[in-house]
Amino acid sequence: MPSYDARAIANEFIRRNGPHINQMKLQKLVYIAHGWNLAINKAPLIAEKIEAWDGGPVVRKIWNHLRDYGRNASDGLLADPFDSSTPYKAKLSDDEVAIIEHVWKKYGDYSGIELSEMTHEPGTPWSNAYFGGGRNTSLSQDDIQQHFIELALAGRDKAA
């Protein structure tokens, strides 16, 4: 499975939420979808590194795009800055769409701050990177994958 431009995955959540989703929430949903895809489909969802910023996991490419261009498509999506009629889009597999739907259903009602608090818990990939390597350190893909596998196993134990 390919890794996609993070802005295309961000657009998946903008389509579900509408254009008024704030950057913090958008960043966390992309990170969470990436984590669940690593755990379930055993492949990265996005091509970019995820960094440990003060506010939690951040994909710099999304942050920079919103800072420099905003939501430059007419429907509030992130689009090519040189052709705003072309929003970033990923040709997702059915398994990848299922991950995005799962993340939206499970986490879509949380605010950006609530999602950020979830990522700041001790032992999370963000806290391991932030306190182990410092601000803006990249989160380890292996750490992200293991964290979401543990979340899946904990959820399975609760259901049993």
PDB file of C-alpha atoms in Angstrom:
ATOM      1  CA  MET A   1       0.000   0.000   0.000  1.00  0.00           C
ATOM      2  CA  PRO A   2       1.335   3.436  -0.836  1.00  0.00           C
ATOM      3  CA  SER A   3       1.960   6.255   1.591  1.00  0.00           C
ATOM      4  CA  TYR A   4      -0.014   9.353   0.677  1.00  0.00           C
ATOM      5  CA  ASP A   5       0.590  13.070   0.874  1.00  0.00           C
ATOM      6  CA  ALA A   6      -0.607  14.035   4.347  1.00  0.00           C
ATOM      7  CA  ARG A   7      -2.625  16.904   2.856  1.00  0.00           C
ATOM      8  CA  ALA A   8      -4.731  14.356   0.933  1.00  0.00           C
ATOM      9  CA  ILE A   9      -5.488  12.501   4.165  1.00  0.00           C
ATOM     10  CA  ALA A  10      -6.281  15.811   5.881  1.00  0.00           C
ATOM     11  CA  ASN A  11      -8.797  16.452   3.100  1.00  0.00           C
ATOM     12  CA  GLU A  12     -10.535  13.166   3.937  1.00  0.00           C
ATOM     13  CA  PHE A  13     -11.315  14.579   7.383  1.00  0.00           C
ATOM     14  CA  ILE A  14     -12.222  18.037   6.050  1.00  0.00           C
ATOM     15  CA  ARG A  15     -14.760  16.336   3.749  1.00  0.00           C
ATOM     16  CA  ARG A  16     -16.301  14.541   6.728  1.00  0.00           C
ATOM     17  CA  ASN A  17     -16.253  17.503   9.115  1.00  0.00           C
ATOM     18  CA  GLY A  18     -16.700  20.448   6.800  1.00  0.00           C
ATOM     19  CA  PRO A  19     -14.265  23.305   6.288  1.00  0.00           C
ATOM     20  CA  HIS A  20     -14.449  24.618   9.858  1.00  0.00           C
ATOM     21  CA  ILE A  21     -12.242  21.915  11.391  1.00  0.00           C
ATOM     22  CA  ASN A  22      -9.346  23.542  13.243  1.00  0.00           C
ATOM     23  CA  GLN A  23      -5.725  22.703  12.573  1.00  0.00           C
ATOM     24  CA  MET A  24      -5.112  20.968  15.905  1.00  0.00           C
ATOM     25  CA  LYS A  25      -7.999  18.564  15.390  1.00  0.00           C
ATOM     26  CA  LEU A  26      -7.012  17.986  11.772  1.00  0.00           C
ATOM     27  CA  GLN A  27      -3.409  17.235  12.717  1.00  0.00           C
ATOM     28  CA  LYS A  28      -4.420  14.756  15.400  1.00  0.00           C
ATOM     29  CA  LEU A  29      -6.926  12.933  13.161  1.00  0.00           C
ATOM     30  CA  VAL A  30      -4.283  12.503  10.449  1.00  0.00           C
ATOM     31  CA  TYR A  31      -1.816  11.205  13.059  1.00  0.00           C
ATOM     32  CA  ILE A  32      -4.375   8.814  14.545  1.00  0.00           C
ATOM     33  CA  ALA A  33      -5.382   7.496  11.115  1.00  0.00           C
ATOM     34  CA  HIS A  34      -1.716   6.948  10.298  1.00  0.00           C
ATOM     35  CA  GLY A  35      -1.263   5.062  13.579  1.00  0.00           C
ATOM     36  CA  TRP A  36      -4.275   2.823  13.073  1.00  0.00           C
ATOM     37  CA  ASN A  37      -3.193   2.094   9.510  1.00  0.00           C
ATOM     38  CA  LEU A  38       0.251   1.064  10.754  1.00  0.00           C
ATOM     39  CA  ALA A  39      -1.329  -1.205  13.365  1.00  0.00           C
ATOM     40  CA  ILE A  40      -4.054  -2.787  11.246  1.00  0.00           C
ATOM     41  CA  ASN A  41      -2.836  -2.653   7.645  1.00  0.00           C
ATOM     42  CA  LYS A  42       0.874  -2.828   8.585  1.00  0.00           C
ATOM     43  CA  ALA A  43       1.715   0.113   6.331  1.00  0.00           C
ATOM     44  CA  PRO A  44       2.159   3.868   6.740  1.00  0.00           C
ATOM     45  CA  LEU A  45      -0.764   5.975   5.580  1.00  0.00           C
ATOM     46  CA  ILE A  46       1.218   9.176   5.041  1.00  0.00           C
ATOM     47  CA  ALA A  47       4.650   9.699   3.527  1.00  0.00           C
ATOM     48  CA  GLU A  48       5.710  12.552   5.810  1.00  0.00           C
ATOM     49  CA  LYS A  49       7.351  12.365   9.213  1.00  0.00           C
ATOM     50  CA  ILE A  50       5.297  13.274  12.256  1.00  0.00           C
ATOM     51  CA  GLU A  51       7.015  15.619  14.689  1.00  0.00           C
ATOM     52  CA  ALA A  52       6.644  16.083  18.451  1.00  0.00           C
ATOM     53  CA  TRP A  53       5.558  19.704  18.807  1.00  0.00           C
ATOM     54  CA  ASP A  54       4.414  21.335  22.039  1.00  0.00           C
ATOM     55  CA  GLY A  55       0.778  20.801  21.006  1.00  0.00           C
ATOM     56  CA  GLY A  56       1.264  17.130  20.152  1.00  0.00           C
ATOM     57  CA  PRO A  57       2.018  15.224  16.963  1.00  0.00           C
ATOM     58  CA  VAL A  58       2.204  17.503  13.913  1.00  0.00           C
ATOM     59  CA  VAL A  59       2.785  16.933  10.228  1.00  0.00           C
ATOM     60  CA  ARG A  60       4.837  19.964   9.226  1.00  0.00           C
ATOM     61  CA  LYS A  61       3.644  19.758   5.605  1.00  0.00           C
ATOM     62  CA  ILE A  62       0.019  20.301   6.718  1.00  0.00           C
ATOM     63  CA  TRP A  63       1.001  23.056   9.145  1.00  0.00           C
ATOM     64  CA  ASN A  64       3.085  24.868   6.533  1.00  0.00           C
ATOM     65  CA  HIS A  65       0.359  24.556   3.898  1.00  0.00           C
ATOM     66  CA  LEU A  66      -2.296  26.027   6.186  1.00  0.00           C
ATOM     67  CA  ARG A  67       0.071  28.796   7.291  1.00  0.00           C
ATOM     68  CA  ASP A  68       1.156  29.703   3.768  1.00  0.00           C
ATOM     69  CA  TYR A  69      -1.977  29.025   1.687  1.00  0.00           C
ATOM     70  CA  GLY A  70      -4.854  28.297   4.042  1.00  0.00           C
ATOM     71  CA  ARG A  71      -7.651  26.197   2.683  1.00  0.00           C
ATOM     72  CA  ASN A  72      -7.248  27.391  -0.822  1.00  0.00           C
ATOM     73  CA  ALA A  73      -9.883  25.303  -2.611  1.00  0.00           C
ATOM     74  CA  SER A  74     -13.376  26.758  -2.917  1.00  0.00           C
ATOM     75  CA  ASP A  75     -14.817  23.932  -0.794  1.00  0.00           C
ATOM     76  CA  GLY A  76     -12.353  24.450   2.083  1.00  0.00           C
ATOM     77  CA  LEU A  77      -9.993  21.638   1.082  1.00  0.00           C
ATOM     78  CA  LEU A  78      -6.223  21.833   0.857  1.00  0.00           C
ATOM     79  CA  ALA A  79      -5.285  22.289  -2.778  1.00  0.00           C
ATOM     80  CA  ASP A  80      -2.287  22.751  -5.007  1.00  0.00           C
ATOM     81  CA  PRO A  81      -1.211  26.355  -4.347  1.00  0.00           C
ATOM     82  CA  PHE A  82      -0.681  26.900  -8.078  1.00  0.00           C
ATOM     83  CA  ASP A  83      -4.060  25.427  -9.066  1.00  0.00           C
ATOM     84  CA  SER A  84      -6.642  25.829  -6.309  1.00  0.00           C
ATOM     85  CA  SER A  85      -9.160  23.869  -8.382  1.00  0.00           C
ATOM     86  CA  THR A  86      -7.110  20.726  -7.705  1.00  0.00           C
ATOM     87  CA  PRO A  87      -7.491  19.584  -4.073  1.00  0.00           C
ATOM     88  CA  TYR A  88      -5.070  16.944  -2.820  1.00  0.00           C
ATOM     89  CA  LYS A  89      -6.661  13.512  -3.122  1.00  0.00           C
ATOM     90  CA  ALA A  90      -5.515   9.980  -2.365  1.00  0.00           C
ATOM     91  CA  LYS A  91      -6.645   6.863  -4.218  1.00  0.00           C
ATOM     92  CA  LEU A  92      -7.341   4.930  -1.035  1.00  0.00           C
ATOM     93  CA  SER A  93      -7.881   1.199  -0.870  1.00  0.00           C
ATOM     94  CA  ASP A  94     -11.022  -0.134   0.794  1.00  0.00           C
ATOM     95  CA  ASP A  95      -8.932  -1.034   3.870  1.00  0.00           C
ATOM     96  CA  GLU A  96      -7.570   2.511   4.088  1.00  0.00           C
ATOM     97  CA  VAL A  97     -11.037   4.025   3.715  1.00  0.00           C
ATOM     98  CA  ALA A  98     -12.168   1.724   6.542  1.00  0.00           C
ATOM     99  CA  ILE A  99      -9.387   3.116   8.762  1.00  0.00           C
ATOM    100  CA  ILE A 100     -10.395   6.717   8.031  1.00  0.00           C
ATOM    101  CA  GLU A 101     -14.060   5.904   8.686  1.00  0.00           C
ATOM    102  CA  HIS A 102     -13.126   4.166  11.957  1.00  0.00           C
ATOM    103  CA  VAL A 103     -11.049   7.140  13.084  1.00  0.00           C
ATOM    104  CA  TRP A 104     -13.788   9.592  12.156  1.00  0.00           C
ATOM    105  CA  LYS A 105     -16.476   7.610  14.003  1.00  0.00           C
ATOM    106  CA  LYS A 106     -14.340   7.050  17.096  1.00  0.00           C
ATOM    107  CA  TYR A 107     -12.542  10.408  17.352  1.00  0.00           C
ATOM    108  CA  GLY A 108     -14.467  12.882  15.193  1.00  0.00           C
ATOM    109  CA  ASP A 109     -16.546  14.284  18.055  1.00  0.00           C
ATOM    110  CA  TYR A 110     -13.503  15.165  20.140  1.00  0.00           C
ATOM    111  CA  SER A 111     -12.049  18.675  20.039  1.00  0.00           C
ATOM    112  CA  GLY A 112      -8.488  19.319  18.976  1.00  0.00           C
ATOM    113  CA  ILE A 113      -7.552  19.984  22.593  1.00  0.00           C
ATOM    114  CA  GLU A 114      -9.076  16.691  23.758  1.00  0.00           C
ATOM    115  CA  LEU A 115      -7.251  14.799  21.016  1.00  0.00           C
ATOM    116  CA  SER A 116      -4.029  16.590  21.923  1.00  0.00           C
ATOM    117  CA  GLU A 117      -4.453  15.566  25.564  1.00  0.00           C
ATOM    118  CA  MET A 118      -4.806  11.931  24.440  1.00  0.00           C
ATOM    119  CA  THR A 119      -1.514  12.147  22.567  1.00  0.00           C
ATOM    120  CA  HIS A 120       0.276  13.730  25.548  1.00  0.00           C
ATOM    121  CA  GLU A 121      -0.210  10.817  27.929  1.00  0.00           C
ATOM    122  CA  PRO A 122       2.982   9.261  29.317  1.00  0.00           C
ATOM    123  CA  GLY A 123       4.310   6.442  27.165  1.00  0.00           C
ATOM    124  CA  THR A 124       2.716   7.672  23.929  1.00  0.00           C
ATOM    125  CA  PRO A 125       4.883   8.052  20.820  1.00  0.00           C
ATOM    126  CA  TRP A 126       4.640  11.843  21.216  1.00  0.00           C
ATOM    127  CA  SER A 127       5.852  11.809  24.835  1.00  0.00           C
ATOM    128  CA  ASN A 128       8.635   9.352  24.003  1.00  0.00           C
ATOM    129  CA  ALA A 129       9.895  11.592  21.173  1.00  0.00           C
ATOM    130  CA  TYR A 130       9.320  14.928  22.910  1.00  0.00           C
ATOM    131  CA  PHE A 131      10.928  13.993  26.213  1.00  0.00           C
ATOM    132  CA  GLY A 132      13.477  11.622  24.679  1.00  0.00           C
ATOM    133  CA  GLY A 133      14.721  13.768  21.809  1.00  0.00           C
ATOM    134  CA  GLY A 134      13.248  17.207  22.378  1.00  0.00           C
ATOM    135  CA  ARG A 135      10.849  19.538  20.640  1.00  0.00           C
ATOM    136  CA  ASN A 136      10.228  18.814  16.934  1.00  0.00           C
ATOM    137  CA  THR A 137      11.821  15.344  17.100  1.00  0.00           C
ATOM    138  CA  SER A 138      10.284  12.875  14.642  1.00  0.00           C
ATOM    139  CA  LEU A 139       8.102  10.191  16.157  1.00  0.00           C
ATOM    140  CA  SER A 140       9.318   6.670  15.508  1.00  0.00           C
ATOM    141  CA  GLN A 141       7.150   4.719  13.047  1.00  0.00           C
ATOM    142  CA  ASP A 142       7.783   1.563  15.093  1.00  0.00           C
ATOM    143  CA  ASP A 143       6.725   3.369  18.271  1.00  0.00           C
ATOM    144  CA  ILE A 144       3.542   4.652  16.597  1.00  0.00           C
ATOM    145  CA  GLN A 145       2.704   1.194  15.263  1.00  0.00           C
ATOM    146  CA  GLN A 146       3.316  -0.506  18.621  1.00  0.00           C
ATOM    147  CA  HIS A 147       1.242   2.115  20.463  1.00  0.00           C
ATOM    148  CA  PHE A 148      -1.780   1.575  18.226  1.00  0.00           C
ATOM    149  CA  ILE A 149      -1.403  -2.218  18.389  1.00  0.00           C
ATOM    150  CA  GLU A 150      -1.501  -1.878  22.191  1.00  0.00           C
ATOM    151  CA  LEU A 151      -4.625   0.313  21.927  1.00  0.00           C
ATOM    152  CA  ALA A 152      -6.257  -2.349  19.739  1.00  0.00           C
ATOM    153  CA  LEU A 153      -5.352  -5.128  22.166  1.00  0.00           C
ATOM    154  CA  ALA A 154      -6.596  -3.083  25.149  1.00  0.00           C
ATOM    155  CA  GLY A 155      -9.887  -2.471  23.339  1.00  0.00           C
ATOM    156  CA  ARG A 156     -10.210  -6.178  22.573  1.00  0.00           C
ATOM    157  CA  ASP A 157      -9.588  -7.028  26.240  1.00  0.00           C
ATOM    158  CA  LYS A 158     -12.321  -4.595  27.329  1.00  0.00           C
ATOM    159  CA  ALA A 159     -14.770  -6.182  24.868  1.00  0.00           C
ATOM    160  CA  ALA A 160     -14.088  -9.696  26.150  1.00  0.00           C
TER     161      ALA A 160
END
